[in-house]
Tab-separated table of C-alpha atoms in Angstrom:
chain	number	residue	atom	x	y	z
N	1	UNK	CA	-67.677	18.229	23.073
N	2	UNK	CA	-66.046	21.414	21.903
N	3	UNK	CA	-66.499	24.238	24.733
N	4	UNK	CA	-69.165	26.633	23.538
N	5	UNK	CA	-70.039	28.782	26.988
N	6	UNK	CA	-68.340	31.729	28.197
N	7	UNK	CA	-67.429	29.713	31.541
N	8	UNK	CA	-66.274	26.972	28.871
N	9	UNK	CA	-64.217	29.270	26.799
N	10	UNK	CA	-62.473	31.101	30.155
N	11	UNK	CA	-61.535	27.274	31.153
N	12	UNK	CA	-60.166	26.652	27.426
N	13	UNK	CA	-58.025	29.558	27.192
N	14	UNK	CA	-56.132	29.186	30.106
N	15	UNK	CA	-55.763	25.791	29.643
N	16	UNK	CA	-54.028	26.247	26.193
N	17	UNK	CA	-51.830	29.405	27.579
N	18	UNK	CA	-50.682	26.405	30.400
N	19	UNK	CA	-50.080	24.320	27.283
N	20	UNK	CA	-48.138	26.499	25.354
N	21	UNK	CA	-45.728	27.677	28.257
N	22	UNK	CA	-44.936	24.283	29.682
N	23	UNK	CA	-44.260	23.380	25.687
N	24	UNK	CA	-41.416	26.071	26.410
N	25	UNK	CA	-40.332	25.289	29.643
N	26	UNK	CA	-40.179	21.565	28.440
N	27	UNK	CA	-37.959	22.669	25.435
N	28	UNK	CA	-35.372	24.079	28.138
N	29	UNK	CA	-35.854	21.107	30.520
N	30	UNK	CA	-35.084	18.762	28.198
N	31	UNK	CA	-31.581	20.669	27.363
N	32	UNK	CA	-30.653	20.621	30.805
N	33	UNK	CA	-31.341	16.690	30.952
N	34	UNK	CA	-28.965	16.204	28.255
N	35	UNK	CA	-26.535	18.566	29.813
N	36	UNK	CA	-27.428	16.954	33.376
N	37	UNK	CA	-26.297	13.287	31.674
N	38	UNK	CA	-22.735	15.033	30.320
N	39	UNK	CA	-21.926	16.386	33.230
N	40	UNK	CA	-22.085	12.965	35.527
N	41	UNK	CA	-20.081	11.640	31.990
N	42	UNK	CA	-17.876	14.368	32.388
N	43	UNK	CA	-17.502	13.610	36.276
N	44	UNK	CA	-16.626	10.149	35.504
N	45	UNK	CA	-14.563	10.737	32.962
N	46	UNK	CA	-12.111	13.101	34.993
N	47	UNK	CA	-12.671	11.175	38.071
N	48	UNK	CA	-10.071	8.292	35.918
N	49	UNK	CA	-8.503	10.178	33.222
N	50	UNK	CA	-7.227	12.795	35.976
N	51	UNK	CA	-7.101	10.870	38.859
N	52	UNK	CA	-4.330	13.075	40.414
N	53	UNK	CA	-6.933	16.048	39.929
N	54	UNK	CA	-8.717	15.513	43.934
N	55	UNK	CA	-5.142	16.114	45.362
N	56	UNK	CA	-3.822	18.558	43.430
N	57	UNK	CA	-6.547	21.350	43.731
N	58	UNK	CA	-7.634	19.655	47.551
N	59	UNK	CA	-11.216	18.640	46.891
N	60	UNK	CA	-13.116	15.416	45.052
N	61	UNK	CA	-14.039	18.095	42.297
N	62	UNK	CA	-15.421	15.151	40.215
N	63	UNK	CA	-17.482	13.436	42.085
N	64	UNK	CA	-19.319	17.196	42.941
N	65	UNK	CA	-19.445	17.229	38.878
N	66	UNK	CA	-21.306	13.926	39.045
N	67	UNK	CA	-23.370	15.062	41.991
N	68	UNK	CA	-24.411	18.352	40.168
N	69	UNK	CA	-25.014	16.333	37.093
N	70	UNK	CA	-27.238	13.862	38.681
N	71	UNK	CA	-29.373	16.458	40.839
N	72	UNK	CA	-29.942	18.409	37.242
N	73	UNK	CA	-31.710	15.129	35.942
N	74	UNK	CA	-33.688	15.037	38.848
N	75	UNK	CA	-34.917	17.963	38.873
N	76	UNK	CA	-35.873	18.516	35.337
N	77	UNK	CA	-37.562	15.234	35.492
N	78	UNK	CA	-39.981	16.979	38.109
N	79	UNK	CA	-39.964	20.045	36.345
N	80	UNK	CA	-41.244	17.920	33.406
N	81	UNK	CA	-43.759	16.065	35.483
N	82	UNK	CA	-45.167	19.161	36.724
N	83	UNK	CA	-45.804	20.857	34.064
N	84	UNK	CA	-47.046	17.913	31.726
N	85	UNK	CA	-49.432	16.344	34.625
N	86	UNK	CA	-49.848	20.291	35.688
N	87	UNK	CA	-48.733	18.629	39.632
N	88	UNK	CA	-47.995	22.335	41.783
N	89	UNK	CA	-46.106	20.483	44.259
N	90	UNK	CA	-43.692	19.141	41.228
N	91	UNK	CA	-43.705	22.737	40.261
N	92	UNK	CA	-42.930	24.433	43.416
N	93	UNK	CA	-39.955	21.781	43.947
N	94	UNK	CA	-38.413	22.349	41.004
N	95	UNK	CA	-38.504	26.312	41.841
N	96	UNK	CA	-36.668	25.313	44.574
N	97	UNK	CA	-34.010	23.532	43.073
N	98	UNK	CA	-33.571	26.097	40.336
N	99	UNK	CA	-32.727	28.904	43.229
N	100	UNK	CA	-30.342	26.506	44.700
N	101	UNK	CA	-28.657	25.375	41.430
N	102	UNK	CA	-28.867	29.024	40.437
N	103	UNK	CA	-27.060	30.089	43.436
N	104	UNK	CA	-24.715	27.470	43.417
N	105	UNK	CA	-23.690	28.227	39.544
N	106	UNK	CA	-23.220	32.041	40.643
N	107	UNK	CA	-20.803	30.738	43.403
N	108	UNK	CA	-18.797	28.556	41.273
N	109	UNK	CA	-18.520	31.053	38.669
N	110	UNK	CA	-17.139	33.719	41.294
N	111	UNK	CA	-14.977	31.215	42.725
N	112	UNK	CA	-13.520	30.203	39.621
N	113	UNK	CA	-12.413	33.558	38.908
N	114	UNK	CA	-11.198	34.330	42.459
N	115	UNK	CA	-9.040	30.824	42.270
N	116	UNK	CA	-7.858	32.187	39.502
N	117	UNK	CA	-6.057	35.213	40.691
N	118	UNK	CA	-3.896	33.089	43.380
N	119	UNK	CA	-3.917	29.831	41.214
N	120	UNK	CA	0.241	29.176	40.864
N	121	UNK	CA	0.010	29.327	44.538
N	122	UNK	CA	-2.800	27.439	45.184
N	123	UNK	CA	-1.427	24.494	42.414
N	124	UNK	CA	1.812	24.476	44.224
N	125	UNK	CA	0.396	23.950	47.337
N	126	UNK	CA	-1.503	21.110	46.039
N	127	UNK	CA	1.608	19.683	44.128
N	128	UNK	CA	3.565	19.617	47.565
N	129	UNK	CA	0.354	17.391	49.301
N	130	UNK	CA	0.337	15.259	46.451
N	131	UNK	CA	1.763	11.320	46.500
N	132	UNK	CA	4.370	10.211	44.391
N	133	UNK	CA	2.123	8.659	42.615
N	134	UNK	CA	-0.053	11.403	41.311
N	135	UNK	CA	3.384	13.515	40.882
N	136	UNK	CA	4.309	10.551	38.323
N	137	UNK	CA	1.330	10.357	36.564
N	138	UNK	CA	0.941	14.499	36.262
N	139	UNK	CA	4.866	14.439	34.543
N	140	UNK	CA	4.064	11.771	32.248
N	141	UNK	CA	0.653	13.393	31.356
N	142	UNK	CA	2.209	16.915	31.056
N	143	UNK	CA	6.075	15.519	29.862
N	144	UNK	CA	7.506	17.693	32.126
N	145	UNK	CA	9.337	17.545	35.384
N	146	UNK	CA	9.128	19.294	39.364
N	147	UNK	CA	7.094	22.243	39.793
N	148	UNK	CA	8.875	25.190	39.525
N	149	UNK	CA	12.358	23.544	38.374
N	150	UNK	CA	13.178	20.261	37.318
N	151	UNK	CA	14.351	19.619	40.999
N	152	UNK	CA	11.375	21.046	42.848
N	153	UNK	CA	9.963	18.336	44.336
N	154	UNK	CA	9.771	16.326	41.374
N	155	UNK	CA	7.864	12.951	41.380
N	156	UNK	CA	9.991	9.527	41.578
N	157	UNK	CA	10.397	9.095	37.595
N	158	UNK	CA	12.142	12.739	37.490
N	159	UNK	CA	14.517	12.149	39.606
N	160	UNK	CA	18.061	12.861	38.417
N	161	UNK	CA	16.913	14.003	35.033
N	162	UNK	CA	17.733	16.744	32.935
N	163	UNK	CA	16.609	18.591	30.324
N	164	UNK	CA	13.034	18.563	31.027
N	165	UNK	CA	10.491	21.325	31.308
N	166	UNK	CA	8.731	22.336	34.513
N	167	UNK	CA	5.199	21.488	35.361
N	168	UNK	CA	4.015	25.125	36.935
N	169	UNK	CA	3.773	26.274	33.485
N	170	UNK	CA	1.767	23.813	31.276
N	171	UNK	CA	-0.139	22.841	34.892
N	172	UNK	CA	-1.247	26.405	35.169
N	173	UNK	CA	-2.238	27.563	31.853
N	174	UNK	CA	-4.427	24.356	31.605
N	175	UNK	CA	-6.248	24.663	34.794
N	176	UNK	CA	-6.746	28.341	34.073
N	177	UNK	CA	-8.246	27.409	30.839
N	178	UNK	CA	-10.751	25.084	32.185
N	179	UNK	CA	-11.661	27.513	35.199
N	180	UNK	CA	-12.469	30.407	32.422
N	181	UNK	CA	-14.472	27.651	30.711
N	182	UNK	CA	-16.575	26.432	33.716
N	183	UNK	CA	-16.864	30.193	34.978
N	184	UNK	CA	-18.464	31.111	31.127
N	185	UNK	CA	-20.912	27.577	31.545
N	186	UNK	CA	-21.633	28.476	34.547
N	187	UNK	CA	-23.000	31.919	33.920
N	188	UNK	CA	-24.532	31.162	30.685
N	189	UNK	CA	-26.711	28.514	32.101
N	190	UNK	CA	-27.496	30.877	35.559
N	191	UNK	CA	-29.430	33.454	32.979
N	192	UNK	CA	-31.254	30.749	30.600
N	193	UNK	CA	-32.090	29.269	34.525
N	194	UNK	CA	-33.906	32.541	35.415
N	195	UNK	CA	-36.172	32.034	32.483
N	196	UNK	CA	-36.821	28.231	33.898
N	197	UNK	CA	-37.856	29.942	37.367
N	198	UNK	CA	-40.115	32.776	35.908
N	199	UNK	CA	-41.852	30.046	33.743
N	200	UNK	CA	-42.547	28.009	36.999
N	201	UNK	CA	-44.110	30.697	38.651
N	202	UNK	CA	-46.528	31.555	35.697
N	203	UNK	CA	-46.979	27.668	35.373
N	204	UNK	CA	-47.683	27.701	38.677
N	205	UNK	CA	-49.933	30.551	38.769
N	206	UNK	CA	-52.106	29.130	35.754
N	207	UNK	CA	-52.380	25.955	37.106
N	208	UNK	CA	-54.152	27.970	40.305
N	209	UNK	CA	-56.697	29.761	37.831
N	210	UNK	CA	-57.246	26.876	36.254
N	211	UNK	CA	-58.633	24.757	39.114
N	212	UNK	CA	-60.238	27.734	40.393
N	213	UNK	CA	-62.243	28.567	37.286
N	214	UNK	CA	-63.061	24.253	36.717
N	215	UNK	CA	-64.298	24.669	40.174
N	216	UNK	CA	-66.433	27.458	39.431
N	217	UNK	CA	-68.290	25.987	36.438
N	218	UNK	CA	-71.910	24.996	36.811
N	219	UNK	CA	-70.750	21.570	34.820
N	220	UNK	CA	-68.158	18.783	35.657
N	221	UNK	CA	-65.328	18.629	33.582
N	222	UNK	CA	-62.231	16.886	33.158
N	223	UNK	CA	-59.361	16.092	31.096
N	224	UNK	CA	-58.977	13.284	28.323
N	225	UNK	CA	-56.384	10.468	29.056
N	226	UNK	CA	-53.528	12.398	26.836
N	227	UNK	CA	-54.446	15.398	28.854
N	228	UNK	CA	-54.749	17.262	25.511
N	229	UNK	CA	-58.194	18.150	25.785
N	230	UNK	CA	-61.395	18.987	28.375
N	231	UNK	CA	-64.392	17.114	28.428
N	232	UNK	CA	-67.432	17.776	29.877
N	233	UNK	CA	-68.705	15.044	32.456
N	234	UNK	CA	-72.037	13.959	30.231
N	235	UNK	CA	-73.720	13.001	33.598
N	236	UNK	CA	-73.421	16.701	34.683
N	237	UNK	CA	-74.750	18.124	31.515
């Protein structure tokens, strides 16, 4: 039965506002599922490809990648669920989240650029902790040999060579490239984030009116299986 009372019509029209923002907020969530599932990819990836990565810069960086990647999923999932199945409690998690992911995306970008500004220092620290092993498979990666010269504290397949490049270099320039490139990610997903959060609080808010004015109404209604449309309880009529 199509609504056809003032009290009817009050109920409709927030109900289709609800629609139409979590239609939006969807849109975005479903983005940041995708870009959840490449990030734990990503994580993987470098966690095998560059296995020497964890000593070198001092911390399991991909495995946090992974971690970050995974809790993304999770947490547009609930943002999804909330918003579709209009469940506040979904909603008011996934606020959460978003302040913490938020906060954690302005950290890494700031900390990106600050490692920057010491990096060569920073990299040859971590070349001085790392095994043999990892110094062998960074020179073959790289073709180059030692750190700073051929002879500074090159890894066991250097040793005695000449002729080679040095790793500080080529090591540098292509951990500074992917800092700049996580820093700009990093920021760029922070502000379409704050659009996520504001959206959960109207979300939120509507879904408040919307139970209060359905509790108001001098008939029962309810929503069809789809959740598409209200329907007036014919027993109440």
């Amino acid at each position: 039965m199509a609504p056809r009372t003032p009290e009817q019509m009050e109920l409709a029209r927030h109900f289709y506002k609800h629609r139409k923002s979590a239609a939006c907020l969807n849109t975005v969530n479903c983005f940041f599922l995708v870009f959840g599932l490449v990030l734990a990819g990503l994580g993987l990836y470098a966690q095998f490809k560059y296995s020497w990565g964890s000593q070198l810069v001092g911390f399991p960086l991909p495995w946090l990648i992974v971690g970050i990647g995974i809790f993304l999923v999770a947490l547009n999932c609930c943002g999804y669920v909330g918003t579709s199945k209009m469940r506040r409690s979904c909603l008011v998690f996934y606020f959460t989240g978003l302040v913490f992911v938020i906060s954690a995306e302005i950290a890494i970008a700031y900390l990106s650029l600050k490692y920057e500004q010491n990096l060569e220092e920073q990299i040859y620290q971590g070349w001085l902790d790392s095994s043999p092993e990892s110094k062998n498979k960074l020179q073959t990666q790289f073709k180059c040999c030692g750190f700073f010269t051929v002879n500074d504290e090159p890894g066991p397949n250097c040793i005695g060579k000449t002729g080679q490049k040095p790793c500080a270099v080529t090591i540098v320039a292509w951990i500074r490239a992917k800092l700049k490139f996580c820093a700009i990610t990093a920021i760029c997903a922070a502000v379409l984030q704050v659009f996520c959060l504001v959206t959960a609080v109207v979300l939120t808010k509507r879904i408040d009116t919307i139970k209060k004015t359905r509790d108001n109404l001098s008939y029962s209604y309810y929503y069809s299986e789809d959740e598409k449309d209200i329907v007036m309880d014919p027993t109440r009529a």
